[in-house]
Amino acid sequence: MSKSYRVLVLLFVLALAVAVISGCGEETSATTAAAGETTTTAATGGAAVPFKFGAAASFTGQYANYGGSLKGGADIAVAELNAAGGVNGGEVSYVTGDELGDPKEAVLVAQKLIDDPEVLFVDGHMFSGATLAAGPKYQDAGLPMISPSATNPDVTDLGEYIWRVCMTDQAQGEGLAAYAVTTLGMKKIAIFHSDNDYGKGLADAFEAAATAAGGEIVGREQYTDGDTDFKAQLTKIKDADPELLFLSGYYPEGSKIAAQVKELGMDVQMLGSDGYGSDELIKLGGASVEGMLISTFFDYSKVDPAIQKFVETYKTNNNGANPDWFAAASYDVIMVAAQAATKAGVNSREAINEALNGIEYSGLTGTFTFDENGDVQKPLNIVVVQDGKLVTAPKQP
């Protein structure tokens, strides 16, 4: 081959390369994320990687309102992120997994979300029992799970892909015990709790801390989720004559417990755990829950611009209903994951998980960073049912 011919061939190849490059507006490029994972991101003119997540909760059944709250918070976060251009240019969306609050169903939902390669993280699960069952699946698959509300201390021990934005039962139990004994001055205390992982774990922490603070536990009873008649246990508690009754469980049962407390003529201050922190308690319990004190990680009555913006948007989207702390925590889960992806510059499971380490987030449920175990520290708020509404309690922890 002559030198001149080789030059002509070279020029032809270069021209062809330029033509190919200039015509490739949909080309994508591979970007190496943390820990060697490779994901596809947009090149010039190409489509960005979607920011898709899974929402895992009870969307039907007796605990459907909890899933409704999670979805309500998620919808607001998705709308705000998409209005701002998405995350790393990718459109924000989610797919739901209905696990009914049941551990066995939670495992099936986890596998469904794991098998969807577009799902980058999971907003959920909500209940500790379901979370403890599903968590190992996410850990093994390398899919970040950020729970808005699973408080059992064992949750984040499942591994480095398991996170939460709520405080643990241990922290809440200690805080509520100090509030009951020291702030309220209640010395004779009874405990009535669900026998699930959450109810029992929180009751254990509360009892130990209340006793250490100088309180006397004069009675402790339990029930099973779904029960409707609590009079046998409450009669035993009434005979012990407590000043305060600590209720550890969820509001569907809690509303019925409160009604039966009134029916039995019990003169006792009720203090509900965070599982009671919703207007749904008031809808179900009516006048019987008036005066009940409740632990929460979000107080919708606070005069704060960000909180009130969220409240108004939620009410517009949900026929005037106020958001509970489960909705606010769901919003925070999505926003902190979006902040992590933005920090990493990559929409991928591994990149998001890595970027959650050391991130500082300020949201509806407080300002926090994750510790080495995936837990957060945040303030405990107490609200009281007053005139059919949840309002800030006069005495705070």
GROMACS .gro file of C-alpha atoms in nm:
model
  397
    1MET     CA    1   0.000   0.000   0.000
    2SER     CA    2   0.143   0.341  -0.097
    3LYS     CA    3   0.194   0.619   0.156
    4SER     CA    4  -0.058   0.842  -0.026
    5TYR     CA    5  -0.319   0.565  -0.025
    6ARG     CA    6  -0.268   0.508   0.345
    7VAL     CA    7  -0.323   0.881   0.402
    8LEU     CA    8  -0.649   0.869   0.207
    9VAL     CA    9  -0.767   0.569   0.410
   10LEU     CA   10  -0.679   0.747   0.735
   11LEU     CA   11  -0.866   1.060   0.629
   12PHE     CA   12  -1.171   0.850   0.541
   13VAL     CA   13  -1.165   0.676   0.881
   14LEU     CA   14  -1.135   1.008   1.065
   15ALA     CA   15  -1.421   1.157   0.867
   16LEU     CA   16  -1.637   0.853   0.941
   17ALA     CA   17  -1.557   0.876   1.312
   18VAL     CA   18  -1.653   1.244   1.324
   19ALA     CA   19  -1.979   1.167   1.146
   20VAL     CA   20  -2.062   0.887   1.390
   21ILE     CA   21  -1.983   1.098   1.696
   22SER     CA   22  -2.179   1.400   1.575
   23GLY     CA   23  -2.481   1.183   1.498
   24CYS     CA   24  -2.492   1.003   1.832
   25GLY     CA   25  -2.722   1.229   2.037
   26GLU     CA   26  -2.861   0.928   2.230
   27GLU     CA   27  -2.526   0.778   2.328
   28THR     CA   28  -2.477   0.687   2.694
   29SER     CA   29  -2.155   0.652   2.884
   30ALA     CA   30  -2.051   0.417   3.161
   31THR     CA   31  -1.962   0.578   3.491
   32THR     CA   32  -1.791   0.384   3.765
   33ALA     CA   33  -1.964   0.438   4.097
   34ALA     CA   34  -1.850   0.357   4.449
   35ALA     CA   35  -1.717   0.008   4.522
   36GLY     CA   36  -1.661  -0.061   4.153
   37GLU     CA   37  -2.028  -0.067   4.051
   38THR     CA   38  -2.096   0.045   3.697
   39THR     CA   39  -2.409   0.232   3.600
   40THR     CA   40  -2.520   0.407   3.284
   41THR     CA   41  -2.553   0.785   3.285
   42ALA     CA   42  -2.653   1.025   3.013
   43ALA     CA   43  -2.408   1.169   2.764
   44THR     CA   44  -2.485   1.482   2.563
   45GLY     CA   45  -2.850   1.469   2.459
   46GLY     CA   46  -2.908   1.124   2.612
   47ALA     CA   47  -3.178   1.029   2.860
   48ALA     CA   48  -3.074   1.053   3.225
   49VAL     CA   49  -3.100   0.751   3.453
   50PRO     CA   50  -3.440   0.755   3.628
   51PHE     CA   51  -3.451   0.804   4.004
   52LYS     CA   52  -3.695   0.524   4.082
   53PHE     CA   53  -3.760   0.380   4.426
   54GLY     CA   54  -3.985   0.127   4.593
   55ALA     CA   55  -4.248   0.218   4.852
   56ALA     CA   56  -4.307  -0.078   5.085
   57ALA     CA   57  -4.589  -0.061   5.338
   58SER     CA   58  -4.938  -0.179   5.424
   59PHE     CA   59  -5.158  -0.022   5.156
   60THR     CA   60  -5.463  -0.243   5.221
   61GLY     CA   61  -5.610  -0.415   5.524
   62GLN     CA   62  -5.652  -0.285   5.878
   63TYR     CA   63  -5.327  -0.086   5.865
   64ALA     CA   64  -5.388   0.068   5.522
   65ASN     CA   65  -5.387   0.420   5.664
   66TYR     CA   66  -5.019   0.385   5.754
   67GLY     CA   67  -4.939   0.303   5.392
   68GLY     CA   68  -5.160   0.590   5.284
   69SER     CA   69  -4.950   0.825   5.495
   70LEU     CA   70  -4.627   0.690   5.346
   71LYS     CA   71  -4.767   0.738   4.995
   72GLY     CA   72  -4.894   1.087   5.076
   73GLY     CA   73  -4.549   1.199   5.186
   74ALA     CA   74  -4.385   1.027   4.891
   75ASP     CA   75  -4.614   1.197   4.640
   76ILE     CA   76  -4.514   1.542   4.766
   77ALA     CA   77  -4.143   1.459   4.755
   78VAL     CA   78  -4.172   1.320   4.400
   79ALA     CA   79  -4.359   1.627   4.277
   80GLU     CA   80  -4.107   1.868   4.431
   81LEU     CA   81  -3.806   1.682   4.295
   82ASN     CA   82  -3.948   1.655   3.944
   83ALA     CA   83  -4.042   2.024   3.947
   84ALA     CA   84  -3.677   2.099   4.027
   85GLY     CA   85  -3.554   1.893   3.731
   86GLY     CA   86  -3.538   1.548   3.887
   87VAL     CA   87  -3.234   1.391   4.050
   88ASN     CA   88  -2.914   1.411   3.846
   89GLY     CA   89  -3.148   1.489   3.558
   90GLY     CA   90  -3.344   1.166   3.606
   91GLU     CA   91  -3.720   1.162   3.646
   92VAL     CA   92  -3.840   1.062   3.993
   93SER     CA   93  -4.100   0.786   4.028
   94TYR     CA   94  -4.184   0.492   4.249
   95VAL     CA   95  -4.348   0.152   4.253
   96THR     CA   96  -4.547   0.023   4.551
   97GLY     CA   97  -4.530  -0.308   4.734
   98ASP     CA   98  -4.824  -0.394   4.959
   99GLU     CA   99  -4.705  -0.612   5.247
  100LEU     CA  100  -5.010  -0.569   5.473
  101GLY     CA  101  -4.781  -0.510   5.770
  102ASP     CA  102  -4.714  -0.886   5.766
  103PRO     CA  103  -4.356  -1.019   5.788
  104LYS     CA  104  -4.418  -1.300   5.538
  105GLU     CA  105  -4.567  -1.062   5.283
  106ALA     CA  106  -4.282  -0.819   5.347
  107VAL     CA  107  -4.029  -1.078   5.229
  108LEU     CA  108  -4.223  -1.124   4.904
  109VAL     CA  109  -4.240  -0.749   4.847
  110ALA     CA  110  -3.868  -0.719   4.912
  111GLN     CA  111  -3.792  -0.976   4.644
  112LYS     CA  112  -4.018  -0.795   4.397
  113LEU     CA  113  -3.834  -0.468   4.451
  114ILE     CA  114  -3.493  -0.633   4.444
  115ASP     CA  115  -3.575  -0.794   4.109
  116ASP     CA  116  -3.656  -0.456   3.951
  117PRO     CA  117  -3.314  -0.326   3.838
  118GLU     CA  118  -3.447   0.030   3.814
  119VAL     CA  119  -3.534   0.047   4.185
  120LEU     CA  120  -3.250   0.235   4.354
  121PHE     CA  121  -3.368   0.228   4.717
  122VAL     CA  122  -3.672   0.144   4.927
  123ASP     CA  123  -3.888   0.384   5.127
  124GLY     CA  124  -4.003   0.137   5.392
  125HIS     CA  125  -4.086  -0.085   5.557
  126MET     CA  126  -4.293   0.080   5.830
  127PHE     CA  127  -4.351  -0.181   6.100
  128SER     CA  128  -4.058  -0.334   6.286
  129GLY     CA  129  -4.171  -0.694   6.238
  130ALA     CA  130  -4.203  -0.654   5.862
  131THR     CA  131  -3.877  -0.463   5.845
  132LEU     CA  132  -3.683  -0.726   6.039
  133ALA     CA  133  -3.816  -0.995   5.804
  134ALA     CA  134  -3.745  -0.808   5.479
  135GLY     CA  135  -3.419  -0.641   5.580
  136PRO     CA  136  -3.187  -0.939   5.524
  137LYS     CA  137  -3.312  -0.968   5.165
  138TYR     CA  138  -3.219  -0.607   5.090
  139GLN     CA  139  -2.885  -0.646   5.262
  140ASP     CA  140  -2.793  -0.953   5.060
  141ALA     CA  141  -2.902  -0.787   4.735
  142GLY     CA  142  -2.725  -0.456   4.799
  143LEU     CA  143  -3.047  -0.253   4.776
  144PRO     CA  144  -3.061   0.034   5.030
  145MET     CA  145  -3.366   0.022   5.254
  146ILE     CA  146  -3.444   0.339   5.449
  147SER     CA  147  -3.726   0.288   5.698
  148PRO     CA  148  -3.932   0.591   5.796
  149SER     CA  149  -4.069   0.433   6.112
  150ALA     CA  150  -3.929   0.091   6.214
  151THR     CA  151  -3.795   0.162   6.562
  152ASN     CA  152  -3.683  -0.181   6.687
  153PRO     CA  153  -3.310  -0.154   6.777
  154ASP     CA  154  -3.223  -0.472   6.585
  155VAL     CA  155  -3.328  -0.325   6.249
  156THR     CA  156  -3.006  -0.147   6.160
  157ASP     CA  157  -2.796  -0.436   6.290
  158LEU     CA  158  -2.898  -0.620   5.974
  159GLY     CA  159  -2.620  -0.456   5.773
  160GLU     CA  160  -2.478  -0.153   5.596
  161TYR     CA  161  -2.764  -0.127   5.346
  162ILE     CA  162  -3.024  -0.081   5.622
  163TRP     CA  163  -3.106   0.271   5.746
  164ARG     CA  164  -3.382   0.457   5.926
  165VAL     CA  165  -3.483   0.819   5.987
  166CYS     CA  166  -3.663   0.756   6.318
  167MET     CA  167  -3.517   0.704   6.663
  168THR     CA  168  -3.494   0.356   6.813
  169ASP     CA  169  -3.727   0.202   7.070
  170GLN     CA  170  -3.446   0.228   7.321
  171ALA     CA  171  -3.405   0.602   7.271
  172GLN     CA  172  -3.779   0.667   7.261
  173GLY     CA  173  -3.847   0.446   7.562
  174GLU     CA  174  -3.585   0.624   7.769
  175GLY     CA  175  -3.711   0.964   7.659
  176LEU     CA  176  -4.075   0.884   7.734
  177ALA     CA  177  -3.989   0.733   8.072
  178ALA     CA  178  -3.800   1.046   8.173
  179TYR     CA  179  -4.092   1.254   8.049
  180ALA     CA  180  -4.345   1.053   8.249
  181VAL     CA  181  -4.151   1.033   8.574
  182THR     CA  182  -3.951   1.355   8.579
  183THR     CA  183  -4.143   1.604   8.364
  184LEU     CA  184  -4.496   1.493   8.452
  185GLY     CA  185  -4.412   1.369   8.802
  186MET     CA  186  -4.599   1.040   8.757
  187LYS     CA  187  -4.465   0.770   8.988
  188LYS     CA  188  -4.724   0.489   8.964
  189ILE     CA  189  -4.723   0.365   8.606
  190ALA     CA  190  -4.890   0.080   8.417
  191ILE     CA  191  -4.794  -0.046   8.072
  192PHE     CA  192  -5.027  -0.192   7.808
  193HIS     CA  193  -4.857  -0.298   7.487
  194SER     CA  194  -4.894  -0.494   7.165
  195ASP     CA  195  -4.711  -0.826   7.168
  196ASN     CA  196  -4.543  -0.749   6.834
  197ASP     CA  197  -4.172  -0.663   6.803
  198TYR     CA  198  -4.237  -0.290   6.819
  199GLY     CA  199  -4.484  -0.287   7.106
  200LYS     CA  200  -4.288  -0.521   7.328
  201GLY     CA  201  -3.948  -0.369   7.252
  202LEU     CA  202  -4.062  -0.018   7.333
  203ALA     CA  203  -4.242  -0.134   7.648
  204ASP     CA  204  -3.926  -0.309   7.769
  205ALA     CA  205  -3.716   0.004   7.718
  206PHE     CA  206  -3.977   0.224   7.885
  207GLU     CA  207  -4.012  -0.005   8.188
  208ALA     CA  208  -3.639  -0.025   8.252
  209ALA     CA  209  -3.590   0.351   8.218
  210ALA     CA  210  -3.897   0.442   8.425
  211THR     CA  211  -3.785   0.215   8.707
  212ALA     CA  212  -3.433   0.360   8.696
  213ALA     CA  213  -3.580   0.711   8.713
  214GLY     CA  214  -3.769   0.631   9.033
  215GLY     CA  215  -4.105   0.526   8.892
  216GLU     CA  216  -4.297   0.217   9.001
  217ILE     CA  217  -4.446  -0.016   8.740
  218VAL     CA  218  -4.765  -0.130   8.911
  219GLY     CA  219  -4.895  -0.338   8.621
  220ARG     CA  220  -4.805  -0.461   8.275
  221GLU     CA  221  -5.038  -0.629   8.026
  222GLN     CA  222  -5.026  -0.712   7.656
  223TYR     CA  223  -5.261  -0.780   7.364
  224THR     CA  224  -5.240  -0.912   7.009
  225ASP     CA  225  -5.285  -0.687   6.706
  226GLY     CA  226  -5.640  -0.716   6.580
  227ASP     CA  227  -5.792  -0.768   6.926
  228THR     CA  228  -6.103  -0.565   7.001
  229ASP     CA  229  -6.186  -0.651   7.363
  230PHE     CA  230  -5.931  -0.530   7.617
  231LYS     CA  231  -6.145  -0.514   7.930
  232ALA     CA  232  -5.990  -0.814   8.105
  233GLN     CA  233  -5.641  -0.662   8.091
  234LEU     CA  234  -5.765  -0.311   8.165
  235THR     CA  235  -5.956  -0.430   8.471
  236LYS     CA  236  -5.631  -0.568   8.615
  237ILE     CA  237  -5.461  -0.239   8.541
  238LYS     CA  238  -5.747  -0.044   8.700
  239ASP     CA  239  -5.712  -0.246   9.020
  240ALA     CA  240  -5.345  -0.140   9.038
  241ASP     CA  241  -5.457   0.226   9.042
  242PRO     CA  242  -5.184   0.382   8.821
  243GLU     CA  243  -5.143   0.753   8.767
  244LEU     CA  244  -5.025   0.702   8.409
  245LEU     CA  245  -5.097   0.433   8.151
  246PHE     CA  246  -4.828   0.394   7.884
  247LEU     CA  247  -4.967   0.251   7.560
  248SER     CA  248  -4.721   0.095   7.317
  249GLY     CA  249  -4.871  -0.010   6.984
  250TYR     CA  250  -5.071   0.126   6.690
  251TYR     CA  251  -5.374   0.351   6.676
  252PRO     CA  252  -5.636   0.104   6.540
  253GLU     CA  253  -5.618  -0.088   6.869
  254GLY     CA  254  -5.529   0.224   7.068
  255SER     CA  255  -5.856   0.396   6.983
  256LYS     CA  256  -6.052   0.097   7.116
  257ILE     CA  257  -5.834   0.075   7.427
  258ALA     CA  258  -5.900   0.441   7.505
  259ALA     CA  259  -6.275   0.391   7.465
  260GLN     CA  260  -6.271   0.095   7.705
  261VAL     CA  261  -6.058   0.290   7.954
  262LYS     CA  262  -6.341   0.544   7.966
  263GLU     CA  263  -6.609   0.272   7.983
  264LEU     CA  264  -6.439   0.124   8.289
  265GLY     CA  265  -6.429   0.464   8.457
  266MET     CA  266  -6.051   0.469   8.485
  267ASP     CA  267  -5.906   0.799   8.604
  268VAL     CA  268  -5.563   0.779   8.444
  269GLN     CA  269  -5.342   0.989   8.217
  270MET     CA  270  -5.279   0.801   7.892
  271LEU     CA  271  -4.943   0.836   7.714
  272GLY     CA  272  -4.932   0.683   7.367
  273SER     CA  273  -4.625   0.577   7.171
  274ASP     CA  274  -4.537   0.710   6.826
  275GLY     CA  275  -4.765   0.447   6.668
  276TYR     CA  276  -5.056   0.659   6.792
  277GLY     CA  277  -4.932   0.980   6.630
  278SER     CA  278  -5.201   1.043   6.370
  279ASP     CA  279  -5.536   1.218   6.331
  280GLU     CA  280  -5.670   0.871   6.250
  281LEU     CA  281  -5.655   0.800   6.624
  282ILE     CA  282  -5.898   1.088   6.680
  283LYS     CA  283  -6.127   0.979   6.396
  284LEU     CA  284  -6.148   0.630   6.542
  285GLY     CA  285  -6.147   0.717   6.912
  286GLY     CA  286  -6.347   1.039   6.925
  287ALA     CA  287  -6.394   1.191   7.268
  288SER     CA  288  -6.233   0.893   7.441
  289VAL     CA  289  -5.883   1.001   7.328
  290GLU     CA  290  -5.926   1.362   7.440
  291GLY     CA  291  -5.636   1.458   7.666
  292MET     CA  292  -5.414   1.169   7.558
  293LEU     CA  293  -5.044   1.257   7.531
  294ILE     CA  294  -4.864   1.111   7.231
  295SER     CA  295  -4.503   1.074   7.126
  296THR     CA  296  -4.424   1.194   6.774
  297PHE     CA  297  -4.132   1.288   6.552
  298PHE     CA  298  -4.335   1.551   6.363
  299ASP     CA  299  -4.571   1.813   6.500
  300TYR     CA  300  -4.792   1.952   6.223
  301SER     CA  301  -4.909   2.237   6.445
  302LYS     CA  302  -4.561   2.394   6.466
  303VAL     CA  303  -4.522   2.740   6.315
  304ASP     CA  304  -4.242   2.658   6.073
  305PRO     CA  305  -4.249   2.760   5.703
  306ALA     CA  306  -4.127   2.424   5.571
  307ILE     CA  307  -4.364   2.228   5.791
  308GLN     CA  308  -4.664   2.445   5.708
  309LYS     CA  309  -4.590   2.426   5.334
  310PHE     CA  310  -4.587   2.048   5.361
  311VAL     CA  311  -4.906   2.050   5.569
  312GLU     CA  312  -5.095   2.265   5.320
  313THR     CA  313  -4.982   2.058   5.022
  314TYR     CA  314  -5.073   1.736   5.199
  315LYS     CA  315  -5.417   1.869   5.291
  316THR     CA  316  -5.476   1.977   4.932
  317ASN     CA  317  -5.384   1.631   4.807
  318ASN     CA  318  -5.578   1.442   5.074
  319ASN     CA  319  -5.919   1.605   5.114
  320GLY     CA  320  -5.813   1.833   5.398
  321ALA     CA  321  -5.651   1.564   5.614
  322ASN     CA  322  -5.350   1.663   5.821
  323PRO     CA  323  -5.025   1.473   5.764
  324ASP     CA  324  -4.898   1.252   6.044
  325TRP     CA  325  -4.535   1.186   6.126
  326PHE     CA  326  -4.534   0.878   5.905
  327ALA     CA  327  -4.603   1.098   5.601
  328ALA     CA  328  -4.336   1.347   5.705
  329ALA     CA  329  -4.081   1.070   5.763
  330SER     CA  330  -4.157   0.917   5.423
  331TYR     CA  331  -4.093   1.257   5.264
  332ASP     CA  332  -3.762   1.280   5.450
  333VAL     CA  333  -3.657   0.930   5.337
  334ILE     CA  334  -3.693   1.026   4.972
  335MET     CA  335  -3.532   1.365   5.011
  336VAL     CA  336  -3.228   1.232   5.197
  337ALA     CA  337  -3.184   0.962   4.931
  338ALA     CA  338  -3.208   1.229   4.661
  339GLN     CA  339  -2.949   1.438   4.845
  340ALA     CA  340  -2.721   1.134   4.862
  341ALA     CA  341  -2.757   1.065   4.488
  342THR     CA  342  -2.688   1.430   4.410
  343LYS     CA  343  -2.382   1.420   4.633
  344ALA     CA  344  -2.257   1.111   4.448
  345GLY     CA  345  -2.350   1.248   4.107
  346VAL     CA  346  -2.480   0.904   4.012
  347ASN     CA  347  -2.821   0.737   4.031
  348SER     CA  348  -2.732   0.387   4.147
  349ARG     CA  349  -2.792   0.165   4.446
  350GLU     CA  350  -2.431   0.150   4.557
  351ALA     CA  351  -2.364   0.521   4.505
  352ILE     CA  352  -2.668   0.623   4.710
  353ASN     CA  353  -2.580   0.384   4.990
  354GLU     CA  354  -2.221   0.504   5.006
  355ALA     CA  355  -2.321   0.873   4.999
  356LEU     CA  356  -2.563   0.832   5.292
  357ASN     CA  357  -2.257   0.793   5.513
  358GLY     CA  358  -2.165   1.130   5.659
  359ILE     CA  359  -2.451   1.318   5.495
  360GLU     CA  360  -2.618   1.598   5.693
  361TYR     CA  361  -2.987   1.640   5.622
  362SER     CA  362  -3.235   1.898   5.748
  363GLY     CA  363  -3.598   1.803   5.694
  364LEU     CA  364  -3.948   1.789   5.834
  365THR     CA  365  -3.865   1.553   6.119
  366GLY     CA  366  -3.545   1.728   6.221
  367THR     CA  367  -3.182   1.774   6.129
  368PHE     CA  368  -2.976   1.458   6.143
  369THR     CA  369  -2.681   1.254   6.026
  370PHE     CA  370  -2.659   0.876   6.024
  371ASP     CA  371  -2.425   0.713   6.271
  372GLU     CA  372  -2.205   0.415   6.186
  373ASN     CA  373  -2.502   0.184   6.240
  374GLY     CA  374  -2.746   0.371   6.016
  375ASP     CA  375  -2.938   0.528   6.306
  376VAL     CA  376  -3.021   0.893   6.374
  377GLN     CA  377  -3.053   1.110   6.681
  378LYS     CA  378  -3.341   1.357   6.681
  379PRO     CA  379  -3.565   1.534   6.932
  380LEU     CA  380  -3.875   1.372   7.078
  381ASN     CA  381  -4.194   1.578   7.056
  382ILE     CA  382  -4.509   1.534   7.262
  383VAL     CA  383  -4.851   1.632   7.132
  384VAL     CA  384  -5.184   1.621   7.311
  385VAL     CA  385  -5.535   1.561   7.181
  386GLN     CA  386  -5.712   1.887   7.250
  387ASP     CA  387  -6.055   1.977   7.114
  388GLY     CA  388  -6.028   1.700   6.858
  389LYS     CA  389  -5.686   1.802   6.727
  390LEU     CA  390  -5.322   1.712   6.787
  391VAL     CA  391  -5.146   2.017   6.930
  392THR     CA  392  -4.810   2.077   7.095
  393ALA     CA  393  -4.826   1.963   7.457
  394PRO     CA  394  -4.753   2.235   7.716
  395LYS     CA  395  -4.481   2.022   7.876
  396GLN     CA  396  -4.206   1.883   7.652
  397PRO     CA  397  -3.923   1.637   7.726
   0.00000   0.00000   0.00000
